[in-house]
mmCIF file of C-alpha atoms and ligand atoms in Angstrom:
data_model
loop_
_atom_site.group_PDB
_atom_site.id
_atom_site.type_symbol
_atom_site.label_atom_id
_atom_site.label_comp_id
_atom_site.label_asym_id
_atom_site.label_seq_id
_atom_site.Cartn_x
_atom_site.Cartn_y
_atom_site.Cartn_z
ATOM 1 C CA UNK A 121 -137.996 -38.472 -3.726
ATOM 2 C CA UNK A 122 -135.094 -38.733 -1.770
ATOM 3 C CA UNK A 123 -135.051 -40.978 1.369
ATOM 4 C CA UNK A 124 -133.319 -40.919 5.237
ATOM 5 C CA UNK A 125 -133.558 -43.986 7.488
ATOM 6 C CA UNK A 126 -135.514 -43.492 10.529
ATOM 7 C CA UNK A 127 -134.828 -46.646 11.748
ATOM 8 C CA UNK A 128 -132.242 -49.243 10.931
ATOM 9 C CA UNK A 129 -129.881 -51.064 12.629
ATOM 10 C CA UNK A 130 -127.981 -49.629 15.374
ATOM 11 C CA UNK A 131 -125.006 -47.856 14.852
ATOM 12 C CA UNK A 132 -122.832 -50.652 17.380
ATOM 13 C CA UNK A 133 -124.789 -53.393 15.526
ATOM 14 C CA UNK A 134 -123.538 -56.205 13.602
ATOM 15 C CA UNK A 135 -126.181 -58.048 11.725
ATOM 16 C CA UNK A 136 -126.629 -60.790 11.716
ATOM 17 C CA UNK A 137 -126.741 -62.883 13.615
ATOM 18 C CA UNK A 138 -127.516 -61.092 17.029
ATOM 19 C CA UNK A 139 -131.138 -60.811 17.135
ATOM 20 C CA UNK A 140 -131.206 -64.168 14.863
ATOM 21 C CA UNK A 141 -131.028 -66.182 17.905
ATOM 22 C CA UNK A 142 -133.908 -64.938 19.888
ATOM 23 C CA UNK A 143 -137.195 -66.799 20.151
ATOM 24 C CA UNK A 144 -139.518 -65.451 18.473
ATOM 25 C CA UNK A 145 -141.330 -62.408 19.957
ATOM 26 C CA UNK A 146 -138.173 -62.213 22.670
ATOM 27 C CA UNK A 147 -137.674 -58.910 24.098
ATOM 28 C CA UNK A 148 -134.372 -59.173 24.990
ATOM 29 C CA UNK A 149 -133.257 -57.669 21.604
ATOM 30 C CA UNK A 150 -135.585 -54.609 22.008
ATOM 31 C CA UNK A 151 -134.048 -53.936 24.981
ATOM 32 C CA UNK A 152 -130.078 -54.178 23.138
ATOM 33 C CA UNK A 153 -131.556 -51.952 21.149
ATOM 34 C CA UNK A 154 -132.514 -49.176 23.547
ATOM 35 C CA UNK A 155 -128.916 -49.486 25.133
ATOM 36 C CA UNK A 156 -127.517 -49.015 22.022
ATOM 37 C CA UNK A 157 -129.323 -46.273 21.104
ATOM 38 C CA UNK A 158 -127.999 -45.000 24.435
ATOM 39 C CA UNK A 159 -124.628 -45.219 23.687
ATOM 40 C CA UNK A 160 -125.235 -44.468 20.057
ATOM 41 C CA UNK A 161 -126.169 -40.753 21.194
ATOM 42 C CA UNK A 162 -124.240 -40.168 23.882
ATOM 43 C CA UNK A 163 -120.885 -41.077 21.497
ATOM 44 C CA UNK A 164 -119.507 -43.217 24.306
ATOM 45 C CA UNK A 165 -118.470 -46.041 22.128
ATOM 46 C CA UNK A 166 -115.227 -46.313 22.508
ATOM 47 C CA UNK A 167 -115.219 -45.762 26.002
ATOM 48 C CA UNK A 168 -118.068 -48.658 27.560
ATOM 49 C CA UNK A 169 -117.095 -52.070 28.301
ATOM 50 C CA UNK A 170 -119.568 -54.360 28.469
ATOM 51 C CA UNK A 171 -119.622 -56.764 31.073
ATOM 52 C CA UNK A 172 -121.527 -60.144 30.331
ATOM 53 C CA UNK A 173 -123.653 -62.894 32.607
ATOM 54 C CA UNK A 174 -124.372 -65.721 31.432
ATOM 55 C CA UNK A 175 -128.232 -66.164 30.243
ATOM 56 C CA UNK A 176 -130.141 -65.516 26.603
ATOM 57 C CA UNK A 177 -129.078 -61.631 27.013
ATOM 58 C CA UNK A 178 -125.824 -62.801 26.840
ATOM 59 C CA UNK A 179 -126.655 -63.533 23.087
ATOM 60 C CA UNK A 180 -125.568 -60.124 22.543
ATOM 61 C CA UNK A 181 -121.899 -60.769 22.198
ATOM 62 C CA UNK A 182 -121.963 -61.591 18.576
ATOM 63 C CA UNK A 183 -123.701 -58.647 18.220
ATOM 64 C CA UNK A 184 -122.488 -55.265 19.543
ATOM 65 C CA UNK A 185 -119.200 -54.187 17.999
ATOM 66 C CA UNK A 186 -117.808 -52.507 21.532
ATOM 67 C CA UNK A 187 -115.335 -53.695 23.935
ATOM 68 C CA UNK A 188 -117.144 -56.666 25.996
ATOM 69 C CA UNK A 189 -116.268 -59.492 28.551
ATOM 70 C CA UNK A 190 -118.479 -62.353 29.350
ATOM 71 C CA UNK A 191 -117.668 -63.096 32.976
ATOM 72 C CA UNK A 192 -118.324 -66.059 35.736
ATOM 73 C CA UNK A 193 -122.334 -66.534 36.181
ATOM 74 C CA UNK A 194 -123.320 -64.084 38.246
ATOM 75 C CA UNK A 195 -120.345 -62.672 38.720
ATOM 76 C CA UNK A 196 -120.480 -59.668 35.823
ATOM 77 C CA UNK A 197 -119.911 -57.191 38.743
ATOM 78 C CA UNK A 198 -116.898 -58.768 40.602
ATOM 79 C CA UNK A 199 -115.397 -58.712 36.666
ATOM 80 C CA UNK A 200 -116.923 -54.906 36.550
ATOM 81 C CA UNK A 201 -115.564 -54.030 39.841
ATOM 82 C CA UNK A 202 -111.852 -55.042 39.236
ATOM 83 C CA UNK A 203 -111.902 -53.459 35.205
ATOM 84 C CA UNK A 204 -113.420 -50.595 36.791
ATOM 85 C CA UNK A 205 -110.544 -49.812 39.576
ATOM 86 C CA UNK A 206 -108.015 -50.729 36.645
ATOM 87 C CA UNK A 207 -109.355 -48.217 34.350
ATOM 88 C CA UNK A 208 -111.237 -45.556 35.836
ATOM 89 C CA UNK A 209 -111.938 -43.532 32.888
ATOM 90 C CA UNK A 210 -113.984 -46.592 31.755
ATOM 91 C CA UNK A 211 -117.947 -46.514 31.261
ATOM 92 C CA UNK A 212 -118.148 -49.921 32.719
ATOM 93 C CA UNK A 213 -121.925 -51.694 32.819
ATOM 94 C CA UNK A 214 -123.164 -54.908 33.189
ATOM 95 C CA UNK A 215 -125.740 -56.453 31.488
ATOM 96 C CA UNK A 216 -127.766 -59.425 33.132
ATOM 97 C CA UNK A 217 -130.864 -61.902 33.336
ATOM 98 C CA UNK A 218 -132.615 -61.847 36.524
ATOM 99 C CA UNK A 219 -131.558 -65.247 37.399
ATOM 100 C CA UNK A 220 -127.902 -63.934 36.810
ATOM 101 C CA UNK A 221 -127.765 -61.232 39.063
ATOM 102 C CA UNK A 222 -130.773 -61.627 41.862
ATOM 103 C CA UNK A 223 -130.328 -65.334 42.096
ATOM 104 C CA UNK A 224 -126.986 -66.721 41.211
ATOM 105 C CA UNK A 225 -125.056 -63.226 41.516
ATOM 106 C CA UNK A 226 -127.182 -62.125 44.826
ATOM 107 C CA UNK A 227 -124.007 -61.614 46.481
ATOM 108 C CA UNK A 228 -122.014 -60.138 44.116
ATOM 109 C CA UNK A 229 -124.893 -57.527 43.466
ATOM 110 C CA UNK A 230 -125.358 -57.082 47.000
ATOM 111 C CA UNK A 231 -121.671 -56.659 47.574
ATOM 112 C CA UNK A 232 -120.867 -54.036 44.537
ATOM 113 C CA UNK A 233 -123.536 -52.040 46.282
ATOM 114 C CA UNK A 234 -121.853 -51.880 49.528
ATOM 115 C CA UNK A 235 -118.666 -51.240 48.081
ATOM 116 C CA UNK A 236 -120.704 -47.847 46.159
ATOM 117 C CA UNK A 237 -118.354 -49.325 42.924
ATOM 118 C CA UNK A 238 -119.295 -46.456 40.190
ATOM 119 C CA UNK A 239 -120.734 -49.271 37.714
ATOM 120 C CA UNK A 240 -124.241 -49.496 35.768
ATOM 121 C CA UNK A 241 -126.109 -52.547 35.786
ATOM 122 C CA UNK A 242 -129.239 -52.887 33.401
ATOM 123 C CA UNK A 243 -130.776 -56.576 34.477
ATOM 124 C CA UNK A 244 -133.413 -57.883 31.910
ATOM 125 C CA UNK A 245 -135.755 -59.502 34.333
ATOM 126 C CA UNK A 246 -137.958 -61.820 32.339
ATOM 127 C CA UNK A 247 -139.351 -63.786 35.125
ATOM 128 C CA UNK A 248 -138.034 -67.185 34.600
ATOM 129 C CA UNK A 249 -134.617 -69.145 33.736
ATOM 130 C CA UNK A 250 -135.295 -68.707 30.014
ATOM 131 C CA UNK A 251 -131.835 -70.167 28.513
ATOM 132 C CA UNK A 252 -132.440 -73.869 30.379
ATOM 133 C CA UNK A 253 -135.938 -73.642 29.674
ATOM 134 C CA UNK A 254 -138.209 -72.016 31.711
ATOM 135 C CA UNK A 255 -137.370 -72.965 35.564
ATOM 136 C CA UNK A 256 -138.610 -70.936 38.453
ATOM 137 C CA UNK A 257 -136.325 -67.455 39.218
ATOM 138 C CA UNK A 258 -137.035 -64.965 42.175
ATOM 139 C CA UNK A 259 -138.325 -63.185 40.221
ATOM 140 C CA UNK A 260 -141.403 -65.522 39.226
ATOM 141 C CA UNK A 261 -144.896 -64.361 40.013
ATOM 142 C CA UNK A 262 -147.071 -65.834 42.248
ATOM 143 C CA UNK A 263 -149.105 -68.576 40.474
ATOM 144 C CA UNK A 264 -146.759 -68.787 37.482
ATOM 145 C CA UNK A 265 -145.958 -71.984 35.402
ATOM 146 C CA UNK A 266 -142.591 -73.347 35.086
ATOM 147 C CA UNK A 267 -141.117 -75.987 34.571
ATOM 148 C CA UNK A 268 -139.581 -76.562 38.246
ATOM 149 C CA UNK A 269 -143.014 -74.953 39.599
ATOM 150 C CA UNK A 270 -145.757 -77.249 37.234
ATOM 151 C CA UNK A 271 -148.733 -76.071 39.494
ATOM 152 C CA UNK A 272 -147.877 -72.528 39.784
ATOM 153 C CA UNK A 273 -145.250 -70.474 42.152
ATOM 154 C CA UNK A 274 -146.684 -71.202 45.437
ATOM 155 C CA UNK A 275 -145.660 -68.672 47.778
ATOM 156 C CA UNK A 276 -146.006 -71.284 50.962
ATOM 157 C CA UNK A 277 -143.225 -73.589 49.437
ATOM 158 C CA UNK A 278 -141.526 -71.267 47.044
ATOM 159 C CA UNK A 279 -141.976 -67.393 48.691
ATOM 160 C CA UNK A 280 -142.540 -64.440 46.926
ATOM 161 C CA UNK A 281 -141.420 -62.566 44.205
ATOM 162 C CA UNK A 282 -138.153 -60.458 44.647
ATOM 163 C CA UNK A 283 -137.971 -56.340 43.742
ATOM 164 C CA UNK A 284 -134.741 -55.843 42.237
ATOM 165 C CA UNK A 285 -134.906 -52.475 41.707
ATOM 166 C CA UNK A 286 -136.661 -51.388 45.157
ATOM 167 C CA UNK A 287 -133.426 -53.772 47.040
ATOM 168 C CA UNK A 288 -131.235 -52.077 44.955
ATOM 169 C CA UNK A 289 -132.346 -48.002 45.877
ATOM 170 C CA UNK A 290 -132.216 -49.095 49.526
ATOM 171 C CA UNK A 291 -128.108 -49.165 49.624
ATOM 172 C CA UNK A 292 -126.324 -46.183 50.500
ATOM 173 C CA UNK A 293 -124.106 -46.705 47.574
ATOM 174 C CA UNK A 294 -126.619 -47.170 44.470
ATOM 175 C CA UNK A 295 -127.455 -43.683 43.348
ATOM 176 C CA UNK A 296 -129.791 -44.556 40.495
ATOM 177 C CA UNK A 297 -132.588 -47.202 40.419
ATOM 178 C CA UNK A 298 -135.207 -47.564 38.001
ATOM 179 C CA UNK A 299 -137.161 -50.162 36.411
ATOM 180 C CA UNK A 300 -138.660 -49.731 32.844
ATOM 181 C CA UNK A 301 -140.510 -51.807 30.149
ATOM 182 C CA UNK A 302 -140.441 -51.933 26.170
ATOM 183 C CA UNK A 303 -144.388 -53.125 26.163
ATOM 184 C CA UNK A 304 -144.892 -50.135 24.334
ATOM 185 C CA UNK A 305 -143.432 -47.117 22.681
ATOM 186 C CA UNK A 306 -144.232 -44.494 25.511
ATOM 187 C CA UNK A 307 -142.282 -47.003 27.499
ATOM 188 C CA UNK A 308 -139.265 -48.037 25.205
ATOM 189 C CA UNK A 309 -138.559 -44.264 25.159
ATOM 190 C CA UNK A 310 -138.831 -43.934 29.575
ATOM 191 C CA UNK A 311 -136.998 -47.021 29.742
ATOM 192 C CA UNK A 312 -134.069 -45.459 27.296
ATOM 193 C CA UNK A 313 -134.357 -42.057 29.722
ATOM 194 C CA UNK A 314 -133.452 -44.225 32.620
ATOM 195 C CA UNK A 315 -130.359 -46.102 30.873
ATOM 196 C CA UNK A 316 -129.439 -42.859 29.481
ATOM 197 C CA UNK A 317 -129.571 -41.501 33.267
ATOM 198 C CA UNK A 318 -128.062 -44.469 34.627
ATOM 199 C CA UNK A 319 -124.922 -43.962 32.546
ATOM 200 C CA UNK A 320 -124.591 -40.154 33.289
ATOM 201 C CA UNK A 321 -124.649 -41.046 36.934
ATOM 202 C CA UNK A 322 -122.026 -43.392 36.059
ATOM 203 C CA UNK A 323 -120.118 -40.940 33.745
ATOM 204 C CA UNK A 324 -120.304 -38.246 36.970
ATOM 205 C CA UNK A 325 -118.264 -40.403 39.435
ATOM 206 C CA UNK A 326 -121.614 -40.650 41.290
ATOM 207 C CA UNK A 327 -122.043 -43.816 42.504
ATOM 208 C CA UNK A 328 -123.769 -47.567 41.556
ATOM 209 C CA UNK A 329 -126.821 -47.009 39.031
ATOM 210 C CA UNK A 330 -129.093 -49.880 38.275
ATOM 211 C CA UNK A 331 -132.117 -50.219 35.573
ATOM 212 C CA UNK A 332 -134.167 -53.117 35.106
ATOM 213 C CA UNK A 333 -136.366 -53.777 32.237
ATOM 214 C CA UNK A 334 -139.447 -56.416 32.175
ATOM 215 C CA UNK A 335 -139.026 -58.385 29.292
ATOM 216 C CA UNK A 336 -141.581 -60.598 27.723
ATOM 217 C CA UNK A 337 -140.297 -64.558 26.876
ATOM 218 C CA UNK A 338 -143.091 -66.130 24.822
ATOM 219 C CA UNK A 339 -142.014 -69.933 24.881
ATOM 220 C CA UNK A 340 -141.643 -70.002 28.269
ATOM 221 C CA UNK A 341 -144.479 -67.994 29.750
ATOM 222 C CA UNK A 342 -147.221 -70.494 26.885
ATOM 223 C CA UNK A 343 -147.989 -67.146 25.171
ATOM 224 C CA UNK A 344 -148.193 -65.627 21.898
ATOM 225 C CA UNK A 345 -145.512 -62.219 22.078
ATOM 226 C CA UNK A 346 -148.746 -60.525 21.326
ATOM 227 C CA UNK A 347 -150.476 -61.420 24.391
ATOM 228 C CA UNK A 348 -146.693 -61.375 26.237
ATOM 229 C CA UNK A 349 -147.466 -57.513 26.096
ATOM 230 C CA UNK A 350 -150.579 -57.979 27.803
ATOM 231 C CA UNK A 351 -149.240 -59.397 30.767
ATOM 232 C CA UNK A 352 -146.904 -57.195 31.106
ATOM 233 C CA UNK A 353 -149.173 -54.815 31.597
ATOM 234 C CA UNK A 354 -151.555 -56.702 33.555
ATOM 235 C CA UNK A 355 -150.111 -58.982 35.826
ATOM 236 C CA UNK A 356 -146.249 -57.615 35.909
ATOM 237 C CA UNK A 357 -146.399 -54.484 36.419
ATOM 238 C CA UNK A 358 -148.859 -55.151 39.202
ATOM 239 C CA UNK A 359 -145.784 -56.991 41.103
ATOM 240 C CA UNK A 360 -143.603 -55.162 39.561
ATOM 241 C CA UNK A 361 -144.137 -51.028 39.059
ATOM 242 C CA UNK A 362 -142.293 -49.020 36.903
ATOM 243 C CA UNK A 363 -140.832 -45.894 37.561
ATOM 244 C CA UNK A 364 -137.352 -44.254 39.480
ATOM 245 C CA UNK A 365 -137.089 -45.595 42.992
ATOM 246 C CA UNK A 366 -133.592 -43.521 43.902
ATOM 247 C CA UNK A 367 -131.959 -40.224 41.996
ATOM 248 C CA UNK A 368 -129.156 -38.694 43.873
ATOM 249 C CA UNK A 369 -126.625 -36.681 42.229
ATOM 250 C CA UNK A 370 -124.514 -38.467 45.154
ATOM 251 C CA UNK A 371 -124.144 -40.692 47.790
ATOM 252 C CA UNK A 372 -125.863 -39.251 51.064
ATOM 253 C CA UNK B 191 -149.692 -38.955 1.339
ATOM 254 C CA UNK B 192 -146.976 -40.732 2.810
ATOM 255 C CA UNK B 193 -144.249 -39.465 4.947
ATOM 256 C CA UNK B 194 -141.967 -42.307 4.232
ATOM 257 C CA UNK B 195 -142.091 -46.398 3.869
ATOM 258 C CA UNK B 196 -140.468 -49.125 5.585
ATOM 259 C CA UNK B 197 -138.402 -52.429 4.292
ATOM 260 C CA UNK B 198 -138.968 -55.739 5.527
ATOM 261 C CA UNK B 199 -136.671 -57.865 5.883
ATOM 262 C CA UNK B 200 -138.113 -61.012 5.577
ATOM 263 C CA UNK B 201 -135.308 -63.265 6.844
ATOM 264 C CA UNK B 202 -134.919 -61.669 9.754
ATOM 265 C CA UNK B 203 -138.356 -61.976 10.567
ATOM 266 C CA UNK B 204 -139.718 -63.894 13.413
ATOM 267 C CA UNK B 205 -143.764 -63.404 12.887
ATOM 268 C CA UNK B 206 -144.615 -62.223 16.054
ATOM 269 C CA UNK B 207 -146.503 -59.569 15.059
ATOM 270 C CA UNK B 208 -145.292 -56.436 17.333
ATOM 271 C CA UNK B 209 -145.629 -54.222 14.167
ATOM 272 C CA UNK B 210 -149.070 -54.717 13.465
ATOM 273 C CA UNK B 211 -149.647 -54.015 17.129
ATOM 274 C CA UNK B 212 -147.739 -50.745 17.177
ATOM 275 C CA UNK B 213 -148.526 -49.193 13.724
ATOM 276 C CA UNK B 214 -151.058 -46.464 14.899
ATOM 277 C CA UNK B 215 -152.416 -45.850 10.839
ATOM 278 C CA UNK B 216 -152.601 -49.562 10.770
ATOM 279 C CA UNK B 217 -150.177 -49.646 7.959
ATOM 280 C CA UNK B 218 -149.323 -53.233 8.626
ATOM 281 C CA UNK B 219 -151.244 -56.237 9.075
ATOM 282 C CA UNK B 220 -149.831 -60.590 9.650
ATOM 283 C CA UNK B 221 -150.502 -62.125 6.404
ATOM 284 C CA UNK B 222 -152.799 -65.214 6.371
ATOM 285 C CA UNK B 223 -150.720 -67.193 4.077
ATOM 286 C CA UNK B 224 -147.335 -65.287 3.500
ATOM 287 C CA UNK B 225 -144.725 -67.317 5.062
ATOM 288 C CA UNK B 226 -141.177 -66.621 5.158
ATOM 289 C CA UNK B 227 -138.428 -69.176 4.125
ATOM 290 C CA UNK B 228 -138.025 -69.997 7.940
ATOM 291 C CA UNK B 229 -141.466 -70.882 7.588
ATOM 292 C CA UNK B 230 -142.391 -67.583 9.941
ATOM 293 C CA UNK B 231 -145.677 -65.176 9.224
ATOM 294 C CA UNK B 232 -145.052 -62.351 7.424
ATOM 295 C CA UNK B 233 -146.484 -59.002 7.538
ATOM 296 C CA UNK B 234 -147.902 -56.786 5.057
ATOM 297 C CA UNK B 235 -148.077 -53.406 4.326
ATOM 298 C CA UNK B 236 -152.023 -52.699 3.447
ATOM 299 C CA UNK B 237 -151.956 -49.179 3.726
ATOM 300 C CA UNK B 238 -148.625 -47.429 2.302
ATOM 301 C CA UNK B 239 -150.216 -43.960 1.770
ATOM 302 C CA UNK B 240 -150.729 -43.633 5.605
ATOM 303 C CA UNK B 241 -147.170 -44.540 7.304
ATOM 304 C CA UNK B 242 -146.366 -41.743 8.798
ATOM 305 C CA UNK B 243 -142.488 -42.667 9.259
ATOM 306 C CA UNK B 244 -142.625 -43.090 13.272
ATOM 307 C CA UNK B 245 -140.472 -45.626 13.241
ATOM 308 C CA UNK B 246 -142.309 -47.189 15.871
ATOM 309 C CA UNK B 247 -142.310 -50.223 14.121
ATOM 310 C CA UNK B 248 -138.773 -50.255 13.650
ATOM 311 C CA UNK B 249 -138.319 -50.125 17.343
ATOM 312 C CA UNK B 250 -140.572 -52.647 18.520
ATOM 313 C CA UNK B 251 -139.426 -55.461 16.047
ATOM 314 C CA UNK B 252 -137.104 -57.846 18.499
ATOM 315 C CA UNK B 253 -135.428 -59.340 15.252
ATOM 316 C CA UNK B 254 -134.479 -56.268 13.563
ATOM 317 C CA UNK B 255 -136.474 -56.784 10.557
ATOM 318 C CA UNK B 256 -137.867 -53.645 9.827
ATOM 319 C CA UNK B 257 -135.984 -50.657 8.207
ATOM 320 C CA UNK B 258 -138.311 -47.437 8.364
ATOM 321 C CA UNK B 259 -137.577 -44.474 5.802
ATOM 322 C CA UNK B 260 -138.489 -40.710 5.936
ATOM 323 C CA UNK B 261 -139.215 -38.494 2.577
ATOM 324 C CA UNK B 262 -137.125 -35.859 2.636
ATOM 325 C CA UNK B 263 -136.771 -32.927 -0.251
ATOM 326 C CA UNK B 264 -133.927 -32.133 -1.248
HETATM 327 S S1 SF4 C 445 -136.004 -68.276 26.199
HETATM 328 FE FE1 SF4 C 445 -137.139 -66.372 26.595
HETATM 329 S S2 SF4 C 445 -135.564 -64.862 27.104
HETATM 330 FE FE2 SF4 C 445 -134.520 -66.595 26.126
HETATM 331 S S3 SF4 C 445 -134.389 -66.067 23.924
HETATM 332 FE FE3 SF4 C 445 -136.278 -67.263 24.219
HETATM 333 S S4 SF4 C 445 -137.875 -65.725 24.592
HETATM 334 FE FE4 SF4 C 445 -135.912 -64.721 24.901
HETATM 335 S S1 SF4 C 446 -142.236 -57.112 14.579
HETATM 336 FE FE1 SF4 C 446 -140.553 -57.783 13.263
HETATM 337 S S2 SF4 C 446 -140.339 -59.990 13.641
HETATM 338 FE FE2 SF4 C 446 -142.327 -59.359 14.452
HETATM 339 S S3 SF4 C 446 -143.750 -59.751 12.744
HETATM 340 FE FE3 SF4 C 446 -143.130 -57.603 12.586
HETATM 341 S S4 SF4 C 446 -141.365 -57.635 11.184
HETATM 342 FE FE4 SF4 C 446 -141.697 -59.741 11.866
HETATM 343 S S1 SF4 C 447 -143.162 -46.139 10.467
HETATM 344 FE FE1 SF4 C 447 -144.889 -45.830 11.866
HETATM 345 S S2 SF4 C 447 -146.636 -45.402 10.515
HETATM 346 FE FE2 SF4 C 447 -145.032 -46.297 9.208
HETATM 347 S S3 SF4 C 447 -145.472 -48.487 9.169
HETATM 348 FE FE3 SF4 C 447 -144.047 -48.163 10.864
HETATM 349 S S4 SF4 C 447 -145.328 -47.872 12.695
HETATM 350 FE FE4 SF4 C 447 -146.643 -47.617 10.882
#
């Protein structure tokens, strides 16, 4: 009988080595593979340009075959912003950690949302520094191990945990917020809705769209990736709900 | 009667064991003793005749290990 692939590798995808260098269980490549799907069906890939931070997503550059940049740390949209005013007709995105764009690019994030630059960001927010092994991020949950918080994230010395996606629907500028999960199927296909979205908003001269995705990291939360999906469900997704926070079809 | 069948790729794989987790018809199980040259451990597919060509497990694999095929007649 004959035979068609359901699923292989993506069309943008050169393998190996890409999702090679992932630990095992890391959900980082699950979540290259939704974007790619993305682009994959909406036949945009000659005209996105990927704009790198620095962290384990950043992996990914030996993998897509599309036009890409790895930029400054933290500074993926201050790259984004100036490729995007030099070439409008772009599809210009950004793809970061959590540390990379809530901690060490707080600013630039902040700014490229008061300057309403039409750019997508799609941060991978696995609640920790996972490249330099594990430290705390602001995005940490309360009581969480790391290495720079041993005891637990105490939220008397250390604070609490910071909502990317909520900060980002509360600018003027961002027209599309989201955050998503690839815990499961039902949510690997929302969270590829909400990229797909993010782009069109993007595509429509709309404004800034933004989509994070929770991420599982099983060396540095002490889990087996099995369990990994099991606190996703149960403990991040309590911090941190899913769902669209903004969608405008433009800036009011 | 299965709708289709899936390839592992067994370098690629990492053992973490997402597809057993996904696979609905519990098509796939971790081996006990099946490693793969990385030393990783492997799944297995048990039940064949029940894959239902989803391509779930396709999906969910972080390391790209899984190909997933659909009968089709010609
Ligand atoms: S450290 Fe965490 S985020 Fe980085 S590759 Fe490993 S599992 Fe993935
Ligand atoms: S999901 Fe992929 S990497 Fe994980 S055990 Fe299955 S085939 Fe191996
Ligand atoms: S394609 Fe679907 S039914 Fe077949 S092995 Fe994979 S998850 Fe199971």
């Amino acid at each position: 009988m004959a035979k068609k692939m359901v699923t292989g590798n993506p069309a943008i995808w050169i393998d190996p080595p890409g999702a090679a260098m992932y630990c095992p269980g890391c959900q980082h490549p699950v979540v290259h593979r939704v974007i790619a799907d993305v682009i994959e069906e909406m036949g945009i890939d000659g005209e996105v340009i990927c704009m790198l931070g620095v962290g384990c997503h950043a992996f990914v550059q030996v993998a897509w075959n599309i036009d890409m940049l790895s930029c400054a740390h933290g500074r993926a949209l201050d790259s984004g912003t100036a490729l995007k005013r030099l070439k409008p007709e772009a599809i210009v995105f950004t793809v970061q950690g959590d540390g990379d764009c809530i901690a060490i690019g707080a600013g630039a994030f902040v700014a490229a949302m008061t300057r309403a630059e039409k750019i997508t960001t799609i941060m991978y927010n696995n609640t920790n520094y996972g490249t330099t092994g594990g430290q705390l991020a602001p995005t940490t949950l309360l009581g969480q191990k790391t290495t720079t918080t041993p005891r637990g994230r105490d939220a008397s010395v250390e604070g609490y945990p910071a909502h990317t996606a909520e900060l980002a629907a509360t600018f003027r500028g961002t027209v599309y917020s989201a955050r998503g999960s690839v815990h499961t199927p039902a949510n690997y296909q929302r969270t590829k809705k909400y990229i797909k979205t993010a782009f069109q908003k993007q595509i429509d001269g709309a404004g800034y769209s933004f989509v994070e995705v929770l991420v599982a990291c099983p060396p540095n939360w002490h889990l087996p990736p099995v369990e990994c999906l099991d606190r996703i469900e149960n403990e991040l997704i309590v911090e941190f709900p899913l769902g669209e926070f903004k969608n405008e079809d433009k800036i009011i | 009667m299965a709708k289709g069948e899936i390839a592992i790729k067994e370098n690629n794989c990492r053992g973490c064991g997402y597809c057993q987790r996904f696979c609905k018809p519990e098509c796939i199980v971790m081996s006990e003793d099946k490693l793969s040259s990385l030393g990783y451990i492997l799944p297995v597919v048990v039940n064949p005749d029940e894959c239902t060509a989803c391509g779930i497990c396709g999906r969910m694999c972080p390391h790209y290990a899984i190909e997933v095929y659909k009968y089709v007649t010609e």
